[in-house]
């Protein structure tokens, strides 16, 4: 998507010589709800607000920029402590967008799954035929030229405790209803449907559906009115009160799909006024188009929600968050990238 004349003017202001200043670990640049932290995200996660969205655009294992290892073999050990922290500080409302090469993602995927992240969809960034130039000598490498990256969507499904063991949401719903002593067929009466409740919300198979808030509230009310007295309250996670509809709505990640967007994102690499340069040199080889970061953030957040960007680079997620009225914590350890990001944040939409 080409930049408008107004956007071009804003972006052009960032293509200037980077400021020179002495940096100290822990430096922070702020604008509205956006914070750019100079330092390692591993040292910062505990002080950040709970994320609704995490945009990870870290090492790829292709030696594409400073700090990027030459091969993917070491990616699991690099990402593992970050993934563990994401799992610790995230909630069922959190969506993770993991950018990488196909091989880099495949190498890290088992670590994500082991830490409770559930694969949702793989999005292909198709950079177009123009990206082939200089990309690969196909006869030497014995493969077709690569013009793609992937952005993989993960969610962190809610887990529940039932009689001392951890169960999935699907299991918990069924087990809680069975505790009432009521037959499963009455879930349809509770939800005021003919057979959708037993077929969708209480099925054991892969066709299970998340009960909408209104349906959940009906189930809770019916179970606690007609269920066995000794088991009350039903559908409670603290043993004192049943979950409310508002609490239930926060038990899964937010998602909104705009018309016309699918899992293949055809967008050329960043160039022109959007590309950050210092004189004639690109500041960062892996700068992402803001349009693609916008897609990620807008799909799973609402205004005021918090975005994490652990591997800031040029902090595109911070810029997109600011533009969309979201809060953001970004971290970057390379001084030249952090300085470029702070300048970008100051001047982007003046």
Coordinates of C-alpha atoms in Angstrom, one line a residue:
X1 CA 0.0 0.0 0.0
X2 CA 1.6 3.2 -1.1
X3 CA 2.0 6.0 1.4
X4 CA -0.2 9.1 1.0
X5 CA 1.3 12.5 0.5
X6 CA 0.8 13.4 4.1
X7 CA 2.3 10.1 5.3
X8 CA 5.3 10.7 3.0
X9 CA 5.9 14.0 4.6
X10 CA 5.8 12.5 8.1
X11 CA 8.0 9.6 7.1
X12 CA 10.6 11.7 5.3
X13 CA 11.3 13.5 8.6
X14 CA 12.7 10.3 10.1
X15 CA 15.3 9.9 7.3
X16 CA 17.9 12.2 8.8
X17 CA 21.2 11.8 10.6
X18 CA 20.8 9.9 13.8
X19 CA 21.3 11.9 17.0
X20 CA 24.5 11.3 19.0
X21 CA 24.1 10.8 22.7
X22 CA 25.5 8.8 25.5
X23 CA 23.1 5.9 26.4
X24 CA 22.7 4.1 29.7
X25 CA 21.0 0.8 30.4
X26 CA 17.4 1.5 31.3
X27 CA 17.0 4.6 29.2
X28 CA 13.3 5.1 28.2
X29 CA 11.8 7.3 25.5
X30 CA 8.1 7.9 25.8
X31 CA 5.3 9.3 23.8
X32 CA 1.7 9.1 25.0
X33 CA 1.2 5.4 25.9
X34 CA 4.3 4.1 24.1
X35 CA 7.6 3.3 25.8
X36 CA 10.8 2.5 24.0
X37 CA 13.2 0.8 26.5
X38 CA 17.0 0.6 25.9
X39 CA 17.9 -2.8 27.3
X40 CA 17.2 -6.5 27.2
X41 CA 13.5 -7.4 27.3
X42 CA 14.3 -10.3 29.6
X43 CA 15.2 -7.7 32.3
X44 CA 12.1 -5.7 31.6
X45 CA 9.1 -8.0 31.2
X46 CA 8.3 -7.9 35.0
X47 CA 7.9 -4.2 34.9
X48 CA 5.7 -4.1 31.8
X49 CA 1.9 -4.0 31.8
X50 CA 0.1 -7.3 30.9
X51 CA 0.1 -7.8 27.1
X52 CA -2.9 -8.3 24.9
X53 CA -0.6 -8.6 21.9
X54 CA 3.0 -9.6 21.5
X55 CA 4.8 -8.9 18.2
X56 CA 8.0 -10.9 18.1
X57 CA 10.4 -10.0 15.3
X58 CA 13.7 -11.3 16.7
X59 CA 16.6 -13.4 15.4
X60 CA 16.1 -15.4 12.2
X61 CA 19.2 -17.4 12.0
X62 CA 20.3 -16.1 8.6
X63 CA 22.9 -13.5 9.7
X64 CA 20.7 -10.8 8.3
X65 CA 21.5 -8.1 10.8
X66 CA 23.8 -7.5 13.8
X67 CA 23.2 -10.0 16.5
X68 CA 21.4 -12.5 14.2
X69 CA 23.1 -15.9 14.3
X70 CA 24.3 -17.4 11.0
X71 CA 22.1 -20.5 11.2
X72 CA 18.8 -21.4 13.0
X73 CA 20.4 -24.1 15.2
X74 CA 20.8 -21.7 18.2
X75 CA 17.3 -20.1 17.9
X76 CA 15.7 -22.4 20.5
X77 CA 18.2 -21.4 23.2
X78 CA 17.8 -17.7 22.3
X79 CA 14.0 -17.7 22.3
X80 CA 13.4 -20.2 25.2
X81 CA 13.8 -17.7 28.1
X82 CA 11.7 -15.1 26.2
X83 CA 8.9 -17.6 25.5
X84 CA 8.9 -18.7 29.1
X85 CA 8.5 -15.1 30.2
X86 CA 5.7 -14.5 27.6
X87 CA 3.9 -17.5 29.0
X88 CA 4.3 -16.3 32.6
X89 CA 3.0 -12.8 32.0
X90 CA 0.4 -13.4 29.3
X91 CA -3.3 -14.2 29.8
X92 CA -5.9 -16.1 27.7
X93 CA -6.6 -12.7 26.0
X94 CA -3.0 -12.6 24.6
X95 CA -2.1 -13.2 21.0
X96 CA 1.4 -13.7 19.8
X97 CA 2.6 -12.9 16.3
X98 CA 5.9 -14.7 15.6
X99 CA 7.8 -13.3 12.6
X100 CA 10.6 -15.4 11.1
X101 CA 11.7 -17.5 8.1
X102 CA 9.9 -20.8 7.6
X103 CA 12.8 -22.8 9.0
X104 CA 13.4 -20.4 11.9
X105 CA 9.8 -20.7 12.9
X106 CA 9.8 -24.5 12.5
X107 CA 12.8 -24.6 14.8
X108 CA 11.2 -22.6 17.5
X109 CA 7.6 -24.0 17.2
X110 CA 8.2 -26.9 19.7
X111 CA 9.4 -24.5 22.4
X112 CA 6.2 -22.4 21.9
X113 CA 3.9 -25.5 22.2
X114 CA 5.8 -26.8 25.2
X115 CA 5.1 -23.5 26.9
X116 CA 1.4 -23.5 26.4
X117 CA 1.1 -21.5 23.1
X118 CA -1.5 -22.9 20.7
X119 CA -0.9 -22.5 16.9
X120 CA -3.7 -20.6 15.2
X121 CA -2.5 -19.7 11.6
X122 CA 0.6 -19.2 9.5
X123 CA 0.5 -16.0 7.5
X124 CA 2.8 -15.7 4.4
X125 CA 4.4 -12.3 3.6
X126 CA 4.8 -12.4 -0.2
X127 CA 7.2 -9.7 -1.0
X128 CA 6.7 -10.0 -4.8
X129 CA 8.9 -10.9 -7.7
X130 CA 10.9 -7.7 -7.3
X131 CA 12.5 -9.2 -4.2
X132 CA 14.2 -12.0 -6.2
X133 CA 17.0 -9.7 -7.4
X134 CA 20.1 -10.5 -5.5
X135 CA 18.2 -13.0 -3.3
X136 CA 19.5 -16.3 -4.4
X137 CA 21.6 -18.1 -7.0
X138 CA 19.1 -20.9 -7.7
X139 CA 21.6 -23.1 -9.6
X140 CA 24.1 -23.0 -6.8
X141 CA 21.7 -23.3 -3.9
X142 CA 19.4 -25.8 -5.8
X143 CA 16.2 -24.2 -4.8
X144 CA 13.7 -21.6 -6.1
X145 CA 14.4 -18.0 -5.0
X146 CA 12.7 -17.1 -1.7
X147 CA 10.5 -14.1 -1.6
X148 CA 8.6 -14.8 1.6
X149 CA 8.7 -14.6 5.4
X150 CA 6.1 -16.0 7.8
X151 CA 4.1 -14.3 10.6
X152 CA 2.6 -17.1 12.8
X153 CA -0.3 -16.4 15.1
X154 CA -0.5 -18.1 18.5
X155 CA -2.9 -17.9 21.4
X156 CA -2.6 -18.9 25.0
X157 CA -5.7 -21.0 25.7
X158 CA -7.2 -20.9 29.2
X159 CA -6.5 -23.8 31.5
X160 CA -8.6 -24.8 34.5
X161 CA -8.2 -26.8 37.7
X162 CA -10.6 -29.6 38.2
X163 CA -10.2 -32.0 41.2
X164 CA -6.5 -31.3 41.5
X165 CA -5.6 -31.6 37.8
X166 CA -5.3 -29.1 34.9
X167 CA -7.9 -29.4 32.1
X168 CA -8.7 -27.6 28.9
X169 CA -11.7 -25.2 28.7
X170 CA -13.6 -27.8 26.6
X171 CA -13.1 -30.4 29.3
X172 CA -13.9 -28.0 32.2
X173 CA -17.2 -27.0 30.8
X174 CA -18.3 -30.6 30.4
X175 CA -17.0 -31.7 33.8
X176 CA -18.7 -28.7 35.6
X177 CA -22.0 -29.5 34.0
X178 CA -21.7 -33.2 34.9
X179 CA -21.0 -32.2 38.5
X180 CA -24.5 -30.7 38.6
X181 CA -26.1 -34.1 38.2
X182 CA -28.2 -32.8 35.4
X183 CA -28.3 -34.6 32.0
X184 CA -26.4 -33.0 29.2
X185 CA -29.6 -32.7 27.1
X186 CA -30.7 -29.9 29.5
X187 CA -27.9 -27.7 28.3
X188 CA -30.1 -27.0 25.3
X189 CA -33.0 -25.9 27.5
X190 CA -30.6 -23.7 29.4
X191 CA -29.4 -22.0 26.3
X192 CA -32.9 -21.9 24.7
X193 CA -31.8 -23.8 21.6
X194 CA -32.9 -27.1 20.1
X195 CA -29.6 -29.1 20.1
X196 CA -26.8 -26.6 19.5
X197 CA -25.5 -26.6 23.1
X198 CA -24.8 -30.3 23.4
X199 CA -23.6 -30.4 19.8
X200 CA -21.3 -27.4 20.0
X201 CA -20.4 -26.4 23.6
X202 CA -20.4 -29.8 25.2
X203 CA -19.1 -32.1 22.5
X204 CA -15.9 -34.1 23.2
X205 CA -14.7 -33.9 19.6
X206 CA -12.7 -31.3 17.6
X207 CA -15.9 -29.5 16.5
X208 CA -16.2 -27.8 19.9
X209 CA -17.2 -24.2 20.0
X210 CA -16.5 -21.5 22.6
X211 CA -19.9 -20.6 24.2
X212 CA -20.7 -16.9 23.5
X213 CA -21.1 -14.8 26.7
X214 CA -24.9 -14.9 26.6
X215 CA -24.9 -18.7 26.3
X216 CA -22.4 -19.1 29.1
X217 CA -24.5 -16.8 31.4
X218 CA -27.6 -18.9 30.7
X219 CA -25.6 -22.1 31.5
X220 CA -24.3 -20.7 34.7
X221 CA -27.7 -19.5 35.8
X222 CA -29.4 -22.8 35.0
X223 CA -26.7 -25.0 36.6
X224 CA -26.7 -23.0 39.9
X225 CA -30.5 -22.9 40.0
X226 CA -31.3 -26.5 39.2
X227 CA -28.0 -28.4 40.0
X228 CA -27.3 -30.4 43.1
X229 CA -27.1 -28.2 46.1
X230 CA -24.0 -29.8 47.5
X231 CA -21.9 -28.9 44.4
X232 CA -22.6 -25.2 44.2
X233 CA -21.3 -22.9 43.0
X234 CA -20.9 -24.3 39.5
X235 CA -18.6 -22.8 36.8
X236 CA -16.5 -21.1 39.5
X237 CA -12.7 -20.9 39.5
X238 CA -12.4 -19.7 43.1
X239 CA -15.0 -21.8 44.7
X240 CA -16.9 -18.8 45.9
X241 CA -18.7 -17.2 42.9
X242 CA -19.5 -18.4 39.4
X243 CA -17.6 -16.7 36.5
X244 CA -19.5 -13.7 35.2
X245 CA -20.1 -13.1 31.6
X246 CA -17.5 -10.3 31.6
X247 CA -14.9 -12.6 33.1
X248 CA -15.8 -15.3 30.6
X249 CA -15.3 -12.9 27.7
X250 CA -11.7 -12.5 28.8
X251 CA -11.0 -16.3 28.7
X252 CA -9.9 -16.2 25.0
X253 CA -7.9 -13.9 22.7
X254 CA -9.6 -11.1 21.0
X255 CA -9.9 -11.3 17.2
X256 CA -11.3 -9.2 14.4
X257 CA -10.9 -10.0 10.7
X258 CA -11.3 -7.1 8.3
X259 CA -13.0 -7.9 5.0
X260 CA -10.5 -8.7 2.2
X261 CA -7.6 -9.8 4.5
X262 CA -6.5 -13.5 4.3
X263 CA -3.4 -15.3 5.3
X264 CA -1.3 -14.3 2.3
X265 CA 0.0 -10.7 2.7
X266 CA 1.2 -9.3 -0.6
X267 CA 3.2 -6.3 0.2
X268 CA 6.6 -5.2 -1.2
X269 CA 9.6 -4.7 1.1
X270 CA 9.8 -1.3 2.8
X271 CA 11.2 1.2 0.4
X272 CA 10.9 4.9 -0.4
X273 CA 10.0 7.3 2.3
X274 CA 9.0 4.6 4.8
X275 CA 12.5 3.1 4.7
X276 CA 14.6 4.5 7.5
X277 CA 18.0 5.6 6.2
X278 CA 21.0 7.4 7.5
X279 CA 22.2 9.3 4.4
X280 CA 22.2 6.5 1.7
X281 CA 22.4 3.5 4.0
X282 CA 19.4 1.5 5.3
X283 CA 19.4 1.7 9.1
X284 CA 18.0 -1.9 9.5
X285 CA 17.8 -4.6 6.9
X286 CA 14.7 -6.2 8.5
X287 CA 12.4 -3.2 8.7
X288 CA 8.8 -4.4 8.4
X289 CA 6.0 -2.5 6.5
X290 CA 3.8 -0.7 9.0
X291 CA 0.8 -1.9 7.1
X292 CA 1.5 -5.5 8.1
X293 CA 2.2 -4.6 11.7
X294 CA -1.1 -2.7 11.6
X295 CA -2.9 -5.9 10.5
X296 CA -1.5 -7.8 13.5
X297 CA -2.3 -5.2 16.1
X298 CA -5.7 -4.3 14.9
X299 CA -6.8 -7.9 14.6
X300 CA -6.3 -8.7 18.3
X301 CA -6.5 -5.5 20.3
X302 CA -8.7 -2.6 21.1
X303 CA -7.7 1.1 21.8
X304 CA -5.8 1.3 25.1
X305 CA -4.7 -2.4 25.0
X306 CA -1.0 -3.2 25.6
X307 CA 1.4 -4.4 22.9
X308 CA 4.8 -5.9 23.7
X309 CA 7.7 -5.7 21.2
X310 CA 10.5 -7.7 22.8
X311 CA 13.0 -7.3 19.8
X312 CA 12.4 -3.7 18.9
X313 CA 14.8 -3.1 16.0
X314 CA 13.2 0.0 14.5
X315 CA 10.2 -0.5 16.8
X316 CA 7.6 -0.7 14.1
X317 CA 5.1 -2.2 16.5
X318 CA 5.5 0.9 18.8
X319 CA 4.9 3.2 15.8
X320 CA 1.8 1.2 14.8
X321 CA 0.6 1.1 18.4
X322 CA 0.9 4.9 18.7
X323 CA -1.0 5.4 15.4
X324 CA -3.8 3.1 16.5
X325 CA -4.2 4.4 20.1
X326 CA -2.6 1.3 21.8
X327 CA -0.1 1.2 24.6
X328 CA 3.2 -0.4 23.8
X329 CA 6.4 -1.5 25.5
X330 CA 9.4 -2.0 23.1
X331 CA 12.9 -3.1 24.0
X332 CA 16.1 -2.8 21.9
X333 CA 19.7 -3.5 22.9
X334 CA 21.5 -2.1 19.8
X335 CA 22.2 1.7 20.5
X336 CA 21.9 2.7 16.8
X337 CA 18.6 1.0 16.4
X338 CA 17.2 2.4 19.7
X339 CA 18.2 5.9 18.7
X340 CA 16.7 5.6 15.3
X341 CA 13.5 4.3 16.9
X342 CA 13.3 7.2 19.4
X343 CA 13.7 9.7 16.5
X344 CA 11.0 7.8 14.5
X345 CA 8.6 7.9 17.4
X346 CA 9.1 11.6 18.0
X347 CA 8.6 12.6 14.4
X348 CA 6.3 10.1 12.8
X349 CA 3.0 11.9 12.9
X350 CA 3.9 15.5 13.6

